[in-house]
XYZ file of C-alpha atoms in Angstrom:
631
model
C 0.072 0.207 -0.008
C 1.690 3.764 -1.146
C 0.755 7.250 0.212
C 2.303 9.915 -1.858
C 1.880 13.503 -0.731
C 2.443 16.790 -2.603
C 5.382 18.376 -2.041
C 4.240 20.830 0.648
C 5.929 19.800 4.035
C 2.859 20.433 6.312
C 0.953 17.554 4.662
C 4.050 15.558 3.628
C 4.185 15.145 7.600
C 0.289 14.189 8.098
C -0.252 10.457 8.963
C -2.837 8.624 6.754
C -4.026 5.169 8.714
C -4.213 3.094 6.369
C -6.622 0.455 8.223
C -9.527 3.971 7.264
C -8.610 3.246 3.596
C -9.850 0.266 0.519
C -6.667 -0.809 -1.374
C -5.932 0.493 -5.362
C -8.126 3.399 -4.161
C -7.017 7.337 -5.417
C -8.402 10.120 -3.391
C -7.936 14.014 -5.065
C -7.812 16.296 -2.536
C -7.565 19.827 -4.445
C -7.935 22.050 -1.494
C -4.172 20.496 -0.352
C -3.249 19.217 -3.641
C -2.731 15.668 -1.679
C -3.559 12.760 -3.625
C -3.429 9.667 -1.643
C -2.255 6.547 -3.974
C -2.562 2.922 -2.187
C -0.578 0.175 -3.311
C 1.215 -1.562 -0.702
C 1.909 -1.247 3.202
C 4.655 0.778 2.230
C 3.859 4.897 3.237
C 5.730 7.294 0.723
C 5.652 10.324 -0.441
C 5.797 11.093 -4.874
C 9.757 10.763 -3.867
C 8.938 7.458 -2.857
C 10.316 9.245 0.388
C 8.825 7.168 3.477
C 6.793 8.941 5.643
C 7.053 7.042 9.402
C 4.230 6.407 10.535
C 4.440 6.640 14.709
C 4.755 10.589 13.641
C 3.107 12.981 15.905
C 0.458 14.617 13.668
C 1.371 18.760 12.662
C -2.627 20.179 13.479
C -2.085 23.340 11.292
C -4.591 25.674 10.450
C -5.173 24.245 7.577
C -6.279 21.212 8.678
C -8.188 23.326 11.773
C -10.144 25.864 10.407
C -10.756 26.952 14.021
C -7.392 28.089 14.514
C -6.880 30.880 11.434
C -6.248 33.529 12.719
C -6.065 32.565 16.794
C -3.922 35.574 18.057
C -5.178 38.227 16.025
C -8.581 36.483 18.270
C -7.080 36.457 21.736
C -5.327 39.956 21.480
C -8.913 41.623 19.812
C -10.240 40.169 23.900
C -7.104 41.499 25.457
C -7.851 44.879 23.816
C -11.753 45.027 24.675
C -11.530 44.260 28.227
C -8.031 45.559 29.299
C -9.318 47.367 31.795
C -10.975 44.264 33.267
C -7.838 42.291 32.999
C -6.542 45.264 34.615
C -8.327 44.802 37.834
C -8.326 41.014 37.451
C -4.647 40.909 38.002
C -4.199 43.942 40.591
C -7.488 41.628 42.876
C -5.042 38.749 42.163
C -2.168 40.303 43.260
C -3.772 41.864 46.017
C -5.642 39.122 47.462
C -2.103 36.837 47.708
C -0.381 39.949 49.501
C -3.490 40.673 52.036
C -3.299 36.267 52.437
C 1.104 37.150 53.044
C -0.221 40.337 55.626
C -2.862 38.173 57.628
C -0.852 34.860 58.188
C 2.441 36.949 59.349
C 0.582 39.458 61.208
C -0.783 36.582 63.399
C 2.110 34.805 63.819
C 4.040 38.288 65.023
C 1.085 38.741 67.368
C 1.351 35.480 68.518
C 4.923 35.680 69.018
C 4.835 39.863 70.708
C 3.085 41.133 73.629
C 3.143 44.320 71.920
C 2.398 45.669 68.660
C 5.762 47.589 66.841
C 4.103 50.443 64.665
C 8.367 50.332 63.371
C 8.566 46.904 62.840
C 7.029 43.254 62.913
C 3.482 43.091 62.841
C 2.791 47.246 63.267
C 4.710 48.451 60.165
C 3.439 45.043 58.253
C -0.048 46.596 58.973
C 0.545 50.209 57.741
C 1.269 48.347 54.292
C -1.375 47.431 54.076
C -2.999 50.779 54.207
C -1.201 51.883 52.415
C -1.655 49.198 49.561
C -5.311 49.049 50.338
C -5.399 53.035 49.983
C -3.715 53.514 47.563
C -5.678 50.428 44.918
C -8.701 51.995 46.770
C -8.228 55.348 45.170
C -6.801 55.072 41.856
C -10.189 52.948 41.035
C -12.813 54.730 42.760
C -10.700 58.080 40.732
C -10.797 55.918 37.010
C -14.308 55.480 37.855
C -15.022 59.275 38.383
C -12.689 60.379 35.810
C -16.060 58.873 33.914
C -18.831 60.175 35.154
C -19.693 64.050 34.249
C -22.625 64.223 36.750
C -19.416 64.779 39.409
C -16.864 66.869 36.780
C -19.585 68.569 36.457
C -20.171 69.235 40.170
C -16.106 69.459 40.685
C -15.398 71.958 38.531
C -18.192 73.977 39.791
C -17.176 73.485 43.835
C -13.508 74.492 42.383
C -14.737 77.686 40.245
C -16.742 78.960 43.697
C -12.984 77.885 45.986
C -10.817 80.283 42.650
C -13.484 82.713 43.127
C -13.713 83.049 46.825
C -9.639 82.942 47.486
C -9.555 85.967 43.956
C -11.567 88.046 46.636
C -9.791 91.329 47.566
C -9.204 90.617 51.582
C -9.442 86.453 51.997
C -5.708 86.288 51.069
C -5.301 88.782 53.752
C -7.191 87.712 56.491
C -5.949 83.328 56.209
C -2.174 85.062 56.265
C -2.981 86.970 59.847
C -5.618 83.742 60.753
C -1.985 81.788 60.294
C -0.012 84.446 61.932
C -1.697 84.869 64.647
C -1.981 81.399 65.374
C 1.856 80.324 64.624
C 2.185 83.553 67.682
C -0.293 82.054 70.204
C 1.078 78.497 69.555
C 4.694 80.421 70.095
C 4.098 82.278 73.451
C 1.791 79.342 75.259
C 4.459 77.168 74.337
C 7.085 78.176 75.351
C 5.651 80.061 78.624
C 7.752 77.903 81.276
C 11.118 78.580 78.844
C 10.633 82.264 77.611
C 14.520 81.818 76.550
C 12.895 79.809 73.524
C 11.543 83.068 72.464
C 14.921 84.596 71.588
C 14.777 82.095 68.583
C 11.700 83.972 67.367
C 14.086 86.664 67.573
C 16.169 85.562 64.792
C 13.341 84.867 62.910
C 13.113 88.318 62.756
C 15.835 89.668 62.004
C 16.259 87.222 59.144
C 12.843 87.529 57.343
C 13.313 91.922 58.228
C 16.950 91.215 56.003
C 15.392 89.347 53.324
C 12.552 92.683 53.287
C 16.419 94.882 53.143
C 18.222 93.417 51.120
C 15.888 91.871 48.409
C 16.271 92.862 44.712
C 12.971 94.261 44.490
C 11.814 94.933 48.067
C 8.402 96.545 47.096
C 7.151 93.634 44.847
C 7.899 91.318 47.735
C 4.534 88.520 47.616
C 3.620 88.034 50.890
C 1.725 85.816 50.168
C 4.010 83.154 48.861
C 6.453 84.276 51.788
C 3.482 83.657 54.021
C 3.017 80.431 53.144
C 6.662 78.714 52.600
C 7.374 80.257 55.961
C 4.578 78.546 57.006
C 4.856 75.082 55.933
C 8.067 75.386 56.542
C 7.525 75.488 61.046
C 3.892 73.027 60.015
C 6.454 71.073 59.111
C 9.161 71.293 62.214
C 6.457 70.856 64.679
C 4.941 67.515 63.871
C 8.826 66.271 63.380
C 9.706 67.327 66.181
C 6.931 68.350 68.908
C 4.046 66.428 68.053
C 4.947 62.871 69.522
C 3.086 60.360 66.730
C 5.517 62.895 63.996
C 8.583 62.583 66.134
C 8.070 58.833 66.286
C 7.595 57.984 62.497
C 10.598 60.105 61.502
C 12.739 58.491 64.103
C 11.143 54.816 62.002
C 12.746 56.140 59.320
C 15.467 57.666 59.901
C 16.066 54.362 61.351
C 15.080 52.354 59.278
C 17.111 54.969 56.510
C 20.654 54.244 58.522
C 19.539 50.501 58.373
C 19.435 50.342 54.585
C 22.314 52.752 53.821
C 24.613 50.292 56.258
C 24.216 47.271 53.422
C 26.500 49.857 51.579
C 29.070 48.877 54.022
C 28.782 44.989 52.623
C 29.901 46.064 49.224
C 32.893 48.440 50.680
C 34.494 45.716 52.733
C 34.900 44.085 50.073
C 36.669 45.988 47.974
C 38.629 48.236 50.857
C 38.020 45.780 52.864
C 39.579 47.176 56.416
C 40.076 50.925 55.142
C 36.223 50.475 55.906
C 35.524 48.881 59.167
C 38.305 50.287 60.576
C 40.111 46.290 61.629
C 43.456 46.906 60.090
C 44.675 42.863 58.488
C 45.229 40.026 61.301
C 48.701 38.259 60.269
C 49.797 34.573 61.940
C 53.567 33.749 61.948
C 54.911 30.700 63.067
C 57.781 30.456 65.332
C 59.780 27.563 64.860
C 61.466 27.559 68.191
C 58.737 28.141 69.988
C 56.655 25.515 68.018
C 53.827 27.728 67.509
C 51.587 30.720 65.791
C 51.553 33.674 66.831
C 48.650 36.325 65.510
C 49.812 39.261 65.292
C 46.341 42.371 65.179
C 46.937 45.363 65.083
C 44.667 48.088 67.410
C 41.838 49.141 66.132
C 42.682 52.783 63.257
C 38.951 53.780 62.173
C 37.763 53.944 58.991
C 38.705 56.683 55.897
C 36.421 59.072 54.976
C 36.821 58.042 50.651
C 36.226 54.866 51.497
C 33.402 54.637 53.648
C 31.363 57.555 54.191
C 31.532 58.229 50.554
C 30.511 54.881 49.314
C 27.410 55.374 50.811
C 26.972 57.617 47.872
C 27.334 55.033 45.300
C 24.475 53.067 47.118
C 22.252 55.380 47.075
C 22.542 57.183 43.569
C 22.604 52.988 42.715
C 18.866 52.877 43.966
C 17.630 55.875 43.002
C 17.989 55.896 39.497
C 16.207 52.167 39.699
C 12.913 54.247 41.364
C 13.671 56.944 38.297
C 13.821 53.353 36.300
C 10.066 52.687 37.394
C 8.792 56.124 37.999
C 8.234 56.250 41.560
C 11.011 59.944 42.513
C 9.224 61.319 39.335
C 5.428 60.361 40.923
C 6.702 61.912 44.240
C 8.626 65.009 43.295
C 5.259 66.058 40.665
C 2.968 65.601 43.636
C 5.052 67.491 46.147
C 5.530 69.981 43.084
C 1.853 70.944 42.969
C 1.352 70.809 46.895
C 3.923 73.877 46.937
C 2.510 75.346 44.134
C -0.839 75.379 45.786
C 0.153 76.615 48.756
C 3.304 78.781 48.395
C 2.095 80.093 45.431
C 5.024 79.542 42.852
C 5.875 78.612 39.072
C 5.037 75.053 38.463
C 8.805 74.713 37.111
C 10.409 76.093 40.506
C 8.051 73.962 42.464
C 9.150 70.864 41.318
C 12.868 71.665 41.268
C 12.784 72.359 45.148
C 10.870 69.402 46.018
C 12.928 67.255 43.670
C 16.153 69.142 46.605
C 14.331 66.929 49.552
C 15.800 63.846 47.403
C 18.616 64.363 44.514
C 21.410 66.131 44.945
C 21.945 69.767 43.143
C 23.347 68.725 40.797
C 20.694 66.275 39.307
C 17.520 67.583 41.155
C 17.443 70.693 37.620
C 17.463 67.299 35.275
C 13.666 67.154 36.345
C 13.121 70.682 34.130
C 15.416 70.981 31.958
C 13.996 71.299 29.335
C 12.500 74.432 30.686
C 15.437 76.191 31.611
C 16.510 78.591 29.125
C 12.792 79.698 29.075
C 12.675 80.471 33.265
C 12.724 84.455 34.917
C 15.338 85.221 36.822
C 13.676 85.046 39.577
C 12.990 80.589 38.918
C 16.480 80.317 38.096
C 17.217 81.741 41.751
C 14.680 79.879 42.980
C 15.859 77.282 41.207
C 19.665 77.667 42.251
C 18.681 78.446 45.998
C 16.652 75.191 46.288
C 19.887 73.699 45.819
C 22.339 75.362 48.339
C 19.459 75.199 50.734
C 19.051 71.510 51.133
C 21.328 68.501 51.017
C 20.843 65.304 49.008
C 19.843 62.245 50.316
C 22.619 60.439 49.418
C 25.226 62.431 51.548
C 22.301 62.846 54.172
C 23.653 58.985 54.900
C 27.195 60.615 55.028
C 26.304 62.923 57.614
C 23.987 60.305 59.779
C 27.324 57.948 59.759
C 29.116 61.195 61.745
C 26.996 60.286 64.517
C 24.462 63.098 63.537
C 20.566 62.832 64.404
C 18.981 60.749 62.004
C 15.888 62.907 62.507
C 17.204 65.867 62.469
C 18.671 65.951 59.106
C 15.721 64.168 57.461
C 13.300 67.753 59.225
C 15.514 69.813 58.603
C 15.708 68.657 54.892
C 11.946 68.775 54.181
C 11.468 72.173 56.085
C 14.319 73.876 53.771
C 12.024 73.098 50.683
C 9.218 75.263 50.632
C 11.206 77.793 53.351
C 13.818 77.740 49.940
C 11.000 79.031 47.991
C 9.539 81.605 50.768
C 12.750 82.758 50.942
C 14.653 82.499 47.211
C 10.813 84.898 46.179
C 11.802 87.236 49.168
C 15.086 88.228 47.671
C 14.356 88.172 44.258
C 10.610 88.596 43.941
C 9.171 87.650 40.129
C 8.905 90.686 38.177
C 7.637 89.123 34.899
C 5.048 86.301 33.538
C 6.524 82.601 33.811
C 6.119 80.198 30.360
C 6.180 77.545 32.234
C 2.532 75.950 33.720
C 1.816 72.550 35.521
C 0.387 70.907 32.601
C 3.416 72.382 31.257
C 5.966 70.224 33.448
C 5.926 66.422 31.800
C 7.731 63.944 34.798
C 9.448 61.175 31.202
C 10.453 57.394 32.726
C 13.915 56.476 32.075
C 15.194 55.894 28.848
C 17.994 52.802 29.679
C 16.916 49.471 28.613
C 16.289 48.056 31.934
C 15.907 48.462 35.443
C 20.361 46.521 35.498
C 21.063 49.523 32.707
C 19.560 52.374 34.837
C 21.571 50.796 38.349
C 24.885 50.473 36.712
C 24.362 53.903 35.465
C 23.290 55.110 38.859
C 26.958 53.875 40.285
C 28.289 55.045 37.655
C 26.614 58.569 37.874
C 27.792 58.149 41.496
C 31.340 58.623 40.494
C 31.380 62.531 39.251
C 29.262 62.833 42.256
C 32.247 61.282 45.182
C 35.245 62.682 43.000
C 33.057 66.652 43.646
C 33.163 65.808 47.250
C 36.531 64.361 47.553
C 37.686 67.618 45.042
C 36.446 70.218 46.935
C 37.403 68.932 50.586
C 40.572 68.872 49.180
C 40.371 72.160 47.623
C 39.014 74.606 49.861
C 39.931 72.467 52.982
C 43.497 73.913 51.788
C 43.244 76.553 50.721
C 41.501 77.426 54.077
C 44.434 76.039 56.243
C 46.924 78.608 53.013
C 44.658 81.375 54.274
C 44.787 81.124 58.378
C 47.981 80.784 58.072
C 48.349 84.068 56.346
C 46.067 85.544 58.757
C 48.222 84.719 61.856
C 51.476 85.648 60.111
C 50.285 89.126 59.475
C 48.777 89.377 63.603
C 51.525 87.839 64.492
C 53.581 90.625 62.710
C 52.281 93.079 65.803
C 52.284 90.231 68.212
C 48.670 89.302 68.050
C 48.344 85.600 68.491
C 45.780 83.052 67.465
C 43.935 85.391 64.798
C 42.416 83.312 61.799
C 40.113 83.416 58.742
C 37.778 81.408 60.613
C 38.111 83.023 64.008
C 37.091 86.120 62.550
C 34.216 84.195 60.417
C 33.030 82.599 63.578
C 33.039 85.659 65.722
C 31.307 87.709 63.537
C 28.784 84.522 63.338
C 28.689 84.675 67.423
C 25.756 87.553 67.132
C 23.723 85.420 65.414
C 24.402 82.251 67.618
C 22.777 83.765 70.219
C 19.458 85.003 67.922
C 18.938 81.599 67.218
C 18.833 80.119 70.727
C 21.498 79.051 71.617
C 22.894 79.286 75.093
C 25.242 81.771 75.444
C 28.360 79.258 76.814
C 27.739 77.257 73.339
C 27.546 80.482 70.954
C 31.168 80.128 70.114
C 31.326 76.359 69.473
C 28.463 76.675 67.374
C 29.173 79.785 65.536
C 32.470 78.160 64.353
C 30.074 75.174 62.877
C 28.353 77.381 61.257
C 31.199 78.866 60.241
C 33.067 76.140 58.848
C 30.105 75.299 56.876
C 30.216 78.256 54.730
C 33.031 79.129 54.918
C 34.419 75.432 53.970
C 31.294 72.861 53.475
C 28.658 71.052 55.608
C 30.829 68.080 55.684
C 33.802 70.324 58.054
C 31.811 71.244 59.817
C 28.800 67.830 60.801
C 32.565 66.491 60.612
C 33.001 68.999 63.952
C 29.757 67.961 64.979
C 30.174 64.612 65.544
C 33.119 64.749 68.156
C 31.635 67.682 70.123
C 28.647 65.403 70.383
C 31.107 62.460 70.829
C 32.944 64.220 73.884
C 29.393 65.461 75.275
C 31.277 69.482 75.094
C 27.656 69.740 73.591
C 23.785 70.036 74.700
C 20.960 68.236 72.732
C 20.021 71.418 72.103
C 22.293 73.184 71.346
C 24.042 70.336 68.644
C 19.791 70.309 67.080
C 20.206 73.793 66.215
C 23.683 73.818 64.843
C 22.348 70.436 63.053
C 19.625 72.580 61.360
C 21.517 75.166 60.667
C 24.266 72.894 58.168
C 22.051 71.179 56.715
C 22.572 72.773 53.920
C 24.681 72.821 50.369
C 25.594 76.386 50.472
C 29.297 76.594 50.590
C 31.802 78.274 48.358
C 32.274 74.661 46.840
C 29.399 74.214 45.620
C 28.980 77.795 43.634
C 31.163 76.254 41.115
C 29.160 73.130 41.129
C 25.439 74.784 40.455
C 27.582 76.718 37.719
C 29.138 74.233 36.152
C 26.024 71.823 36.071
C 23.049 73.570 35.035
C 24.883 76.079 32.544
C 25.623 73.314 31.284
C 21.835 72.715 30.930
C 20.776 75.904 29.570
C 24.070 77.683 27.543
C 22.139 80.517 26.945
C 21.928 81.856 30.408
C 25.619 81.160 31.652
C 25.533 84.935 31.760
C 22.238 85.044 34.414
C 23.206 82.621 36.429
C 27.007 83.492 36.584
C 24.843 87.954 37.819
C 22.397 86.173 40.501
C 24.873 83.216 41.961
C 25.750 84.729 44.910
C 22.084 86.434 46.079
C 21.035 82.430 45.766
C 23.728 81.259 47.267
C 22.584 83.934 51.069
C 19.329 82.943 49.492
C 20.489 78.697 50.604
C 21.901 79.808 53.712
C 19.641 82.186 55.614
C 17.079 79.135 54.487
C 19.314 76.889 57.243
C 19.011 79.517 59.513
C 15.156 79.685 59.508
C 15.122 75.688 59.297
C 18.048 76.488 62.453
C 14.993 78.911 64.402
C 11.851 76.785 64.115
C 14.169 74.156 65.747
C 15.301 76.396 68.203
C 11.262 77.815 69.120
C 10.140 73.731 69.095
C 13.081 72.207 70.885
C 13.322 71.699 74.459
C 15.453 72.673 76.847
C 19.750 71.615 76.536
C 20.572 68.513 78.003
C 24.088 67.859 77.802
C 24.034 65.027 74.518
C 23.834 61.937 75.737
C 22.917 62.308 79.530
C 19.840 63.860 81.331
C 18.154 67.105 80.379
C 19.771 70.247 82.074
C 16.565 72.088 84.081
């Protein structure tokens, strides 16, 4: 029996069971060009090639018509039901997540008698609540966005609020209520600690100086200033005086420190004892004693460039991953819109300032890079002021490693965002219409190939940040040492010893330290720290503060005020960095940047001092760091 098939490969592979076909029968299938000749028991094709009768059949769309265009049908189905499929996937993941949370919380509660809200069951509950609220918000937003009646009502309400706000006396009344409320709170809160009112005096002095040295004093928008300083005070109040807020910030600080400590694993692998401070041990065998002697040198301490700055690599690595997935863009855009709506600053400058809370002064302007050439002089001034007034999360970790209170550093970084907007708009008020609006600012995701590529680029980009820090420290510390030596030599010629450049700047800052609320006995100490920060950089200042704290030479109140006063990038090295970075992003504005950079530097420094004044108002009586409070 013989079966003769056409040349088609699929048909050749088809198997026909001879038992179902009578012998010497010819069957022609014109649709597929197949001819079957049954002459003997052997199955061959037209070229007399044997066909394996045990071969598995291949089912094609020609033999099975319902398989035609199945991919297109699946694609059409998924397109029509995209939202339903998305909801199903989110629901399935959410159900697995809740099941895990319930199981984990049940197990933890059996082992722990109390709920730890910073770890264990408490943290799991908080995470589950946040996830649930996020999913609920997304679903409700999607459903309401297609509801025309809701859109009409919401638009009507927004229009009424805008009309009410635009009434002649409404802003003035609100500002008056805010100012009076803050004044009453401060008076009541300091009833038994009147020395804290000196910090209020310092706040008024700084605002007065901002008005006097303003570029256009008569064009200052006091609504912007009051709202900015009000938000700055509110953030400080939540972080320093509200027990729950303080515990939350302490928990965040602990988690941040723990997270960043993982950088020691990679750094120790590369640098070994230069990170952990434990030198290598050596084993020597003594033939005379027939024993092995282990030589272990004393601890030598970690090296700044290898331990402290290694954190920058790890943090940038992580931040770049968040940028790739759009997480950082979402946070920055929401915070920027909040600042724009409350403080009244424009969209571009608000988003840049919000980015400065997390990113370095070299990276935050990238958020609004396309809009830099279009910005007004006041907006450029605000962008630069935000860079000088805040610190990046990466170097924040380095300060924590000095032993500085993480709670104070995180609070100062958040408070500086609205404060820098307020101070910048005082020193350089807006006189022109902005060419960017909230709708014009688009936060795009990273362009990297994948998350791994983004992480690698983040670590590589950190190289320049670390080199800038090292170069700035080496150059400016050396230069200040030279200037100090020069001043000392000049005064030695007239038999006056101990006069240096830093000594002179310190004496100038002593009255300012007193106005910040520092105890009289610690004014010179804190003034030297502030002078070091502004003349050299904040790394040198925090290094000295860490030494004072470890030696119990400064009170907790003095430490707190000094921390807030130094938490900012306002130092001479940052002037060159900002001119180079922003000038590269907007080459046509290099001349404008050079004209406003000194004013922006002063604005950033004054913002940190306002932070210190607010801390001085809210912090309790001084106590020796590490000891009992001083009554």
